Coordinates of C-alpha atoms and ligand atoms in Angstrom, one line a residue:
X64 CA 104.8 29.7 -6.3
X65 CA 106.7 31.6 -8.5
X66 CA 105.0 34.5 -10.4
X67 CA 103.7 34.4 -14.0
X68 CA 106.7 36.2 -16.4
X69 CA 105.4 39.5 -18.0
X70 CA 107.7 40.7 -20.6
X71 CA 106.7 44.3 -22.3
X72 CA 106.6 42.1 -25.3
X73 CA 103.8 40.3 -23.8
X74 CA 100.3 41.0 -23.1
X75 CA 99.0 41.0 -19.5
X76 CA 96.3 38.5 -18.6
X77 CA 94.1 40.1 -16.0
X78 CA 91.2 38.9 -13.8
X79 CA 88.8 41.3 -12.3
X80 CA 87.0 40.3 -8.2
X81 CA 84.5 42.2 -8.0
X82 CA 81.7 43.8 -10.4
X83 CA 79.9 46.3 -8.3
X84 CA 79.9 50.1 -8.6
X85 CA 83.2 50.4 -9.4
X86 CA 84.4 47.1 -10.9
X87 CA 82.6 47.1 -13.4
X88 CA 84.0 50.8 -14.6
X89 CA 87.4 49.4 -14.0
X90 CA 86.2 45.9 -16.3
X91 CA 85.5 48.2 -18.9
X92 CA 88.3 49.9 -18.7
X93 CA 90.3 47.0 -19.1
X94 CA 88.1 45.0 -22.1
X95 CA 87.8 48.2 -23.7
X96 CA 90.3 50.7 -23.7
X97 CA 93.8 49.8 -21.5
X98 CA 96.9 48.6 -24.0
X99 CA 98.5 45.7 -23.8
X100 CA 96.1 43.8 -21.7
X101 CA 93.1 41.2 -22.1
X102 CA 90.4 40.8 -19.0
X103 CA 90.4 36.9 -19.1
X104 CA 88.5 36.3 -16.0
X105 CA 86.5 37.3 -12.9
X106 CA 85.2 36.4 -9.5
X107 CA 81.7 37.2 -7.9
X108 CA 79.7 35.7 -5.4
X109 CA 76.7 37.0 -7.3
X110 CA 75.5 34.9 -10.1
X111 CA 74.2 38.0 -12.1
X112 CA 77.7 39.4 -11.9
X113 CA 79.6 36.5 -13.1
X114 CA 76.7 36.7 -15.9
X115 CA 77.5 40.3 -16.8
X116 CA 81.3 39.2 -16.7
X117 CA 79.8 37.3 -19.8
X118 CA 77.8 38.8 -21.5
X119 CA 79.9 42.2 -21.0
X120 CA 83.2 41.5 -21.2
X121 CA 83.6 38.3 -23.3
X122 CA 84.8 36.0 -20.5
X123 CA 84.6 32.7 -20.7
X124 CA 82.2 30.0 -19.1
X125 CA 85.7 28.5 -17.4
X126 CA 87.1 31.8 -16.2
X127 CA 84.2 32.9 -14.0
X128 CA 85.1 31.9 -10.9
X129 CA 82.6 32.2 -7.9
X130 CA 85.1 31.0 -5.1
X131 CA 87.7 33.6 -4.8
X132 CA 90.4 30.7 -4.1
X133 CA 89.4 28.6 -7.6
X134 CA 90.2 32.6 -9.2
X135 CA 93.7 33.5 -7.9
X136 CA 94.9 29.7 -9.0
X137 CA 93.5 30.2 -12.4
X138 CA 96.5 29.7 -14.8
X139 CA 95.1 31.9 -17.4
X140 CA 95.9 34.9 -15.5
X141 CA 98.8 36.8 -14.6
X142 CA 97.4 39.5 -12.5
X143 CA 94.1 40.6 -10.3
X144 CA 92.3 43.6 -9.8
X145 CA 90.5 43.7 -6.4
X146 CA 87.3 45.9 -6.0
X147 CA 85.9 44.2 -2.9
X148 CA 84.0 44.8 0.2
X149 CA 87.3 46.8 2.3
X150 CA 87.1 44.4 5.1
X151 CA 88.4 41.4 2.7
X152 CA 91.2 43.3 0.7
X153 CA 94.3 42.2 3.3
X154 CA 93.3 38.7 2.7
X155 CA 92.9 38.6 -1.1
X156 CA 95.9 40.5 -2.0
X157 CA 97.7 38.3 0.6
X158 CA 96.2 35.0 -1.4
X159 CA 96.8 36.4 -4.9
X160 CA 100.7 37.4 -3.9
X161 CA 100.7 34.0 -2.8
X162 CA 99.6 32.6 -6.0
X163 CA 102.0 34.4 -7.7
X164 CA 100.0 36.9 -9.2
X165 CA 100.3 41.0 -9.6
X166 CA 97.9 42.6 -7.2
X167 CA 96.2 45.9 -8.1
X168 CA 93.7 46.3 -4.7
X169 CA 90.8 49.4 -4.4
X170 CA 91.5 51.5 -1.2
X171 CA 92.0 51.2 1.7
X172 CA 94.2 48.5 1.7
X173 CA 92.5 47.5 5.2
X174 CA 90.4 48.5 8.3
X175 CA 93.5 48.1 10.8
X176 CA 97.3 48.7 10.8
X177 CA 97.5 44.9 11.7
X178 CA 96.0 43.8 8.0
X179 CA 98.6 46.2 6.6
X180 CA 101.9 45.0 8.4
X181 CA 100.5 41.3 7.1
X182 CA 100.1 42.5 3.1
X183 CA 103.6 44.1 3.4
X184 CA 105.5 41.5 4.7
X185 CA 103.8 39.0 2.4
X186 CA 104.2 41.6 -0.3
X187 CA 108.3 41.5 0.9
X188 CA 108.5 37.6 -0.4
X189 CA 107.5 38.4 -3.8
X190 CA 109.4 41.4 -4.8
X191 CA 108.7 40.8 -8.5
X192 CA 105.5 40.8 -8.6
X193 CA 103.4 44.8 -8.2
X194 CA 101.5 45.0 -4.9
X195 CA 99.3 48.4 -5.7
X196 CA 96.5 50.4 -4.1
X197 CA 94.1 52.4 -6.0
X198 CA 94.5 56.0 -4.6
X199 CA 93.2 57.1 -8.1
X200 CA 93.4 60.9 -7.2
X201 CA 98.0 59.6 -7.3
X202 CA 97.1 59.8 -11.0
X203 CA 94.6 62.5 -12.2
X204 CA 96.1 65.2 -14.0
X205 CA 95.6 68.0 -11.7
X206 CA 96.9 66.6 -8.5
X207 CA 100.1 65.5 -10.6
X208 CA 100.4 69.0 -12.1
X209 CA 100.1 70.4 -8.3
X210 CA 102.9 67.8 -7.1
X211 CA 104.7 69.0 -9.8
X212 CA 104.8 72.7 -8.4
X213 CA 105.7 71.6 -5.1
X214 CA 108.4 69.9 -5.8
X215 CA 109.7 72.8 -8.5
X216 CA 109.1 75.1 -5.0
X217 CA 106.6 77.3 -7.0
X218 CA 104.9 77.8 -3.3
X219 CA 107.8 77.7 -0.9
X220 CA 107.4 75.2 1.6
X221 CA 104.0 73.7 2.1
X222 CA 103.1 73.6 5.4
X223 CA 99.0 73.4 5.5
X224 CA 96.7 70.8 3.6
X225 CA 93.1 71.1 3.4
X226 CA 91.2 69.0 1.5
X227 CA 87.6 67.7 1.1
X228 CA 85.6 64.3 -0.2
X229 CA 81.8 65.6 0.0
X230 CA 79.1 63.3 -2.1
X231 CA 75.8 64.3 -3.4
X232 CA 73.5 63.1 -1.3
X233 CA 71.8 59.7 -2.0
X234 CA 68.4 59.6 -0.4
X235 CA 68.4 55.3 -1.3
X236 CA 71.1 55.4 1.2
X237 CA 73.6 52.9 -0.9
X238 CA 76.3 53.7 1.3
X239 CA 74.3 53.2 4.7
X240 CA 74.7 49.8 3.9
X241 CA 77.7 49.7 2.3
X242 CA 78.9 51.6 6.0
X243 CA 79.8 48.3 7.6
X244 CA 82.3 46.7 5.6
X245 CA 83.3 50.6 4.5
X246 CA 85.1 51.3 7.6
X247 CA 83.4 54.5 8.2
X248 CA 83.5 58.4 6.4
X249 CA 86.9 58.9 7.0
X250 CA 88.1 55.3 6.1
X251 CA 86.2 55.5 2.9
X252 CA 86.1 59.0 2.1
X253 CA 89.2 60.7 3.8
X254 CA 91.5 58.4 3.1
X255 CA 91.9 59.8 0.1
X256 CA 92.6 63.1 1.2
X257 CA 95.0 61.6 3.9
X258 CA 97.1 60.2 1.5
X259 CA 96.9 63.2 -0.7
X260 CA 98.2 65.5 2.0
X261 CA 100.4 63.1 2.8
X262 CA 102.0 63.1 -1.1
X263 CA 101.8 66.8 -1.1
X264 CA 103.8 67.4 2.3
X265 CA 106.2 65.1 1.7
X266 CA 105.6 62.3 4.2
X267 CA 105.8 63.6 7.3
X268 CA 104.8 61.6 10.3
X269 CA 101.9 62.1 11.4
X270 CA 101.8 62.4 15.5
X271 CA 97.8 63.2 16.6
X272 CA 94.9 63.4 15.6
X273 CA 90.9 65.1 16.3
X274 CA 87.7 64.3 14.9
X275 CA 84.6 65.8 15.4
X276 CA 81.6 65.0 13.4
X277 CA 77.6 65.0 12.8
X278 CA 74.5 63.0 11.2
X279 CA 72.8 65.2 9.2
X280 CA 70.5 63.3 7.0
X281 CA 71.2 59.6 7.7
X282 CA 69.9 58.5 11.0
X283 CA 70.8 55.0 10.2
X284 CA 74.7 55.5 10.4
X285 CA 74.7 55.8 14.0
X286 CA 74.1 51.7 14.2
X287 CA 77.6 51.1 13.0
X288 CA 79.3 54.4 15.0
X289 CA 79.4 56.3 11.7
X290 CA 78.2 60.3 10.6
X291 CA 77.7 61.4 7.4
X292 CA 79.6 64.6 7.9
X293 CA 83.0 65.0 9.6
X294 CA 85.7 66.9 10.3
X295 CA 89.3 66.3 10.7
X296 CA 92.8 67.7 12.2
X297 CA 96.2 66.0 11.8
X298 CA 99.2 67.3 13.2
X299 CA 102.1 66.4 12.0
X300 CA 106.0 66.2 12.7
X301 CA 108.1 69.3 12.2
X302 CA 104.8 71.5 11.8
X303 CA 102.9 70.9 8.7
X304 CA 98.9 70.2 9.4
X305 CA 96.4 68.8 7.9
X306 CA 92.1 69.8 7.9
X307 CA 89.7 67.1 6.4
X308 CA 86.1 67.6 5.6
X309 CA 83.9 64.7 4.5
X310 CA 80.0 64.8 3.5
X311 CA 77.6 62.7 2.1
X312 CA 75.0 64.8 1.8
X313 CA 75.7 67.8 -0.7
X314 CA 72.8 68.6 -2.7
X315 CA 74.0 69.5 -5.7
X316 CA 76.8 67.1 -7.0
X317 CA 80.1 65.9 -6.1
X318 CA 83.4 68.3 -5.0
X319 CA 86.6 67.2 -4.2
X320 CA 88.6 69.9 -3.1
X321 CA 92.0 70.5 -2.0
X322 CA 94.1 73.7 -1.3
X323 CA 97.7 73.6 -0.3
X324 CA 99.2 76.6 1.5
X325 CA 102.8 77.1 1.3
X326 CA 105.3 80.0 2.2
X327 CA 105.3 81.2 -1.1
X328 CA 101.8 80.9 -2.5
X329 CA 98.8 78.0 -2.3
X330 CA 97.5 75.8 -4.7
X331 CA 93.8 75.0 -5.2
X332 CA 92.5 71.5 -7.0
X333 CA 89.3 70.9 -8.4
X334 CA 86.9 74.0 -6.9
X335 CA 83.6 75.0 -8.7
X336 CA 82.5 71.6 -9.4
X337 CA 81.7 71.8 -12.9
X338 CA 80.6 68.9 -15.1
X339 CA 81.9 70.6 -18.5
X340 CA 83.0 74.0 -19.5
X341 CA 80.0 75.2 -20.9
X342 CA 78.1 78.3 -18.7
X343 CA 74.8 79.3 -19.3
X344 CA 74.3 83.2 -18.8
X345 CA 71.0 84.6 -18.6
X346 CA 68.4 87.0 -16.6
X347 CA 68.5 84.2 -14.0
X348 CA 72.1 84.2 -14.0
X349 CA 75.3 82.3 -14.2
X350 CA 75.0 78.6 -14.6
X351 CA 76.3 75.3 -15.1
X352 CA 76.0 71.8 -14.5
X353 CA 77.8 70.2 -11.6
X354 CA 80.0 66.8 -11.5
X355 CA 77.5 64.4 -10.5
X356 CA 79.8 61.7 -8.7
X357 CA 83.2 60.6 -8.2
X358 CA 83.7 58.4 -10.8
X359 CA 83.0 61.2 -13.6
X360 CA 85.2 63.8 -11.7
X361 CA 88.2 60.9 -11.7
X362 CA 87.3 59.1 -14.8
X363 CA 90.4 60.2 -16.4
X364 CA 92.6 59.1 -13.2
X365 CA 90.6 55.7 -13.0
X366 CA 91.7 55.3 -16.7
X367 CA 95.4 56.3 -15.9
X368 CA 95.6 54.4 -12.7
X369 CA 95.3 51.0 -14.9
X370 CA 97.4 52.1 -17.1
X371 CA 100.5 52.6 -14.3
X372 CA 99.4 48.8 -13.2
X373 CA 99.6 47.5 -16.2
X374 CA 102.8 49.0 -17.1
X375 CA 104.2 48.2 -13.9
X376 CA 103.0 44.8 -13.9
X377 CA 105.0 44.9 -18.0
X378 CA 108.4 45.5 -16.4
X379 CA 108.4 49.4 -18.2
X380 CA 108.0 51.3 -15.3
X381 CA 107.8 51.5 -11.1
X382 CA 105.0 52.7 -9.2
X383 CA 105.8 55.6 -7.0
X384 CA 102.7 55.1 -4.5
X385 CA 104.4 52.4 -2.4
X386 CA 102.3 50.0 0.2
X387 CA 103.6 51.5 2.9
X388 CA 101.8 54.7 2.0
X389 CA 98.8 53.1 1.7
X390 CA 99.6 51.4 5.5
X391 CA 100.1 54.9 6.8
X392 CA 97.1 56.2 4.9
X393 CA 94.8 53.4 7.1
X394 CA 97.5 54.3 10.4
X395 CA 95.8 58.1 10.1
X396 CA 92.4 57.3 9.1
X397 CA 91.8 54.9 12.4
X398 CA 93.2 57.4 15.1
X399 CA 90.7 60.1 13.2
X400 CA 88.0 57.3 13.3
X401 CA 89.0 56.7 17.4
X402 CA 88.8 60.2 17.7
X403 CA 85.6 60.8 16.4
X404 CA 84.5 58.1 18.7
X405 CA 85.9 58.7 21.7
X406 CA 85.7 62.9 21.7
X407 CA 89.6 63.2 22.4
X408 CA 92.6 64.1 20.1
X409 CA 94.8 60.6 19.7
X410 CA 97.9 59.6 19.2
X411 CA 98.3 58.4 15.3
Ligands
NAI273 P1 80.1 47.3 -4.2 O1 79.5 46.7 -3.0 O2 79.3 47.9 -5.3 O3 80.9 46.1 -5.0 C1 81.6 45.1 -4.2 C2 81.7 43.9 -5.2 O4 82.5 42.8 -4.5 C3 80.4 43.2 -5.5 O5 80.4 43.0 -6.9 C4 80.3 41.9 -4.7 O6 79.6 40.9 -5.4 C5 81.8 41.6 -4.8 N1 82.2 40.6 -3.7 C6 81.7 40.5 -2.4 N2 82.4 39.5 -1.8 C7 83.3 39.0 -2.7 C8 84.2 37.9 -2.6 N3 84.4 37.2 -1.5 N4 85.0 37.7 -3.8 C9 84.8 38.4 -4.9 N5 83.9 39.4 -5.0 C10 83.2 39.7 -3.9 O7 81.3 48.3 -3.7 P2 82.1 49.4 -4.5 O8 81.5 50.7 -4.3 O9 82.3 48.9 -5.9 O10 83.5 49.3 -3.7 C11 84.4 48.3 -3.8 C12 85.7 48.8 -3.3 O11 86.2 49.8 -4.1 C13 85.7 49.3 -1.8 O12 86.9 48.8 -1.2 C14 85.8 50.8 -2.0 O13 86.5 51.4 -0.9 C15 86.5 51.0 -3.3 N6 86.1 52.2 -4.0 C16 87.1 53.0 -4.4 C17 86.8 54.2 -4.9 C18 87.9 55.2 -5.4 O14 87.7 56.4 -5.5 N7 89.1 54.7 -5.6 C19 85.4 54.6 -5.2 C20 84.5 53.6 -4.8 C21 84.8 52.5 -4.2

């Protein structure tokens, strides 16, 4: 099937899978407050989602859609956003390619290298339509401005990565349940930071990998193999390394973290944690309030990551974050996740 036309004269007709946690942040984004785009329809298993998709976002009766296949074949859209269960990514970006539509899919692109290899050689056979994964931290301001400085050799040659994902803790335990489909801490958490170190090294291939890792407040996780804290080394070729920490169990709030040693001088993302810029001194001390969650530490990313889709998807401009990134980001995360397993540094 060929692919629907998007001129930058045009608008883009998007349909969101997907109206959990996140979807529904990236719906709004794209009712509310993306240019040059109209959220036509969506796909959900769950009645009460397809109902919000209503009620919400304005969509109509005949573009809710609760069989995914009935949703990439609907002729009133030119692109998808995918914020599924991880284990069914690989098979919906491969369906929507083939039904000639732009694919914007959540991270990771999929639990094994296999999935991968499959997404990019169906992605191959439709070079003009945007294959995309969201690795949101790609486009918030600070990572870019660090980027920026590595490339301008402000720090000399960077040579050491270290960089954290560490949730608040939820006592509900969302993400105990969400574990199986999730791929595990350092599919869902690290990959982030794998990818970022990845950017900010300047793709180097990645050789071994060791994983340690413990449960500290989450018995459950040990059904499904997982931890809710780990730990993580990568070597890589020529030299450079890589240390990942992962939690979801901070008390406090959320902190993504990343410092990245160089020759000439380090760079440090996102420490302190705080929510706003307002400190409260007193008797008691220095305070302020700390960033609850990822999506308010990224919401500005999550808003400019659609943005780059939808101008991508317009003909304006090409993405930088490639698939095959995205296949070596899920290439690292499961020789971590072996390691963890198995006790034993592995081969990436
Ligand atoms: P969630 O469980 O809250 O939402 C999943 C949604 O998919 C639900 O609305 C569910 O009804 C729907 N769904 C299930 N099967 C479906 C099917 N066959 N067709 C269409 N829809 C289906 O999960 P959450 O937290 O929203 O995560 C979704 C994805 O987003 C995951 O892959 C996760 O890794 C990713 N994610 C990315 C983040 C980031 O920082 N970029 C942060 C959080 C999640």
């Amino acid at each position: 099937m060929t692919h629907n036309t998007v001129s930058s004269s045009s608008r883009l007709r998007v349909g969101i899978a997907g109206l959990g946690r996140l979807g529904r942040r990236h719906a709004e984004a794209l009712a509310f407050s993306t240019r040059h785009v109209d959220l036509v329809a969506a796909c959900s298993p769950v009645a009460a989602e397809l109902e919000l998709a209503a009620t919400e976002f304005g969509i109509a009766p005949e573009h809710l859609h609760a069989d995914f296949e009935a949703f990439v074949n609907d002729p009133a859209i030119d692109a998808v956003v995918l914020v599924t269960p991880t284990s069914l990514h690989a098979d919906q970006t491969i369906a929507a390619l083939r039904a000639g539509k732009h694919v914007f899919v959540e991270k990771p692109l999929a639990l094994n290298v296999e999935d991968c290899e499959r997404v990019l050689a169906v992605a191959a056979e439709h070079p003009q339509q945007v294959a995309m994964v969201g690795f949101v931290r790609r486009f918030d301001p600070s990572y870019r401005r660090a980027a920026e400085d590595i490339e301008a050799g402000r720090i000399g040659r960077p040579f050491l990565v270290r960089s954290q994902t560490c949730d608040q803790n939820d006592p509900q335990g969302f993400f105990v349940r969400f574990a199986p489909t999730s791929g595990g801490i350092f599919m869902d958490c690290s990959v982030h930071d794998i990818d970022l170190a990845r950017w900010m090294l300047g793709r180097p291939k990645a050789l071994r990998a060791f994983a340690s890792g413990t449960i500290a407040l989450h018995p459950g996780l040990a059904d499904c193999g997982d931890v809710d804290n780990g730990l993580a080394i990568v070597e890589f070729e020529g030299g450079a390394r890589a240390v990942f920490y992962a939690s979801r169990t901070l008390p406090h709030g959320h902190e993504t973290t990343t410092e990245v040693i160089g020759t000439e001088g380090t760079l440090q993302i996102g420490f302190g944690a705080a929510r706003d810029r307002t400190e409260r001194r007193s008797a008691l001390g220095v305070h302020h309030d700390v960033l609850p969650d990822f999506f308010e530490r990224f919401r500005e990313a999550f808003a400019l990551e659609m943005v780059d889709f939808v101008a991508a998807c317009r003909g304006e401009r090409a993405l930088t974050l490639t698939l095959s990134d995205a296949l070596e980001a899920t290439r690292i995360g499961l020789a971590i996740t072996r390691s963890l397993r198995s006790g034993l540094p592995e081969a990436v």
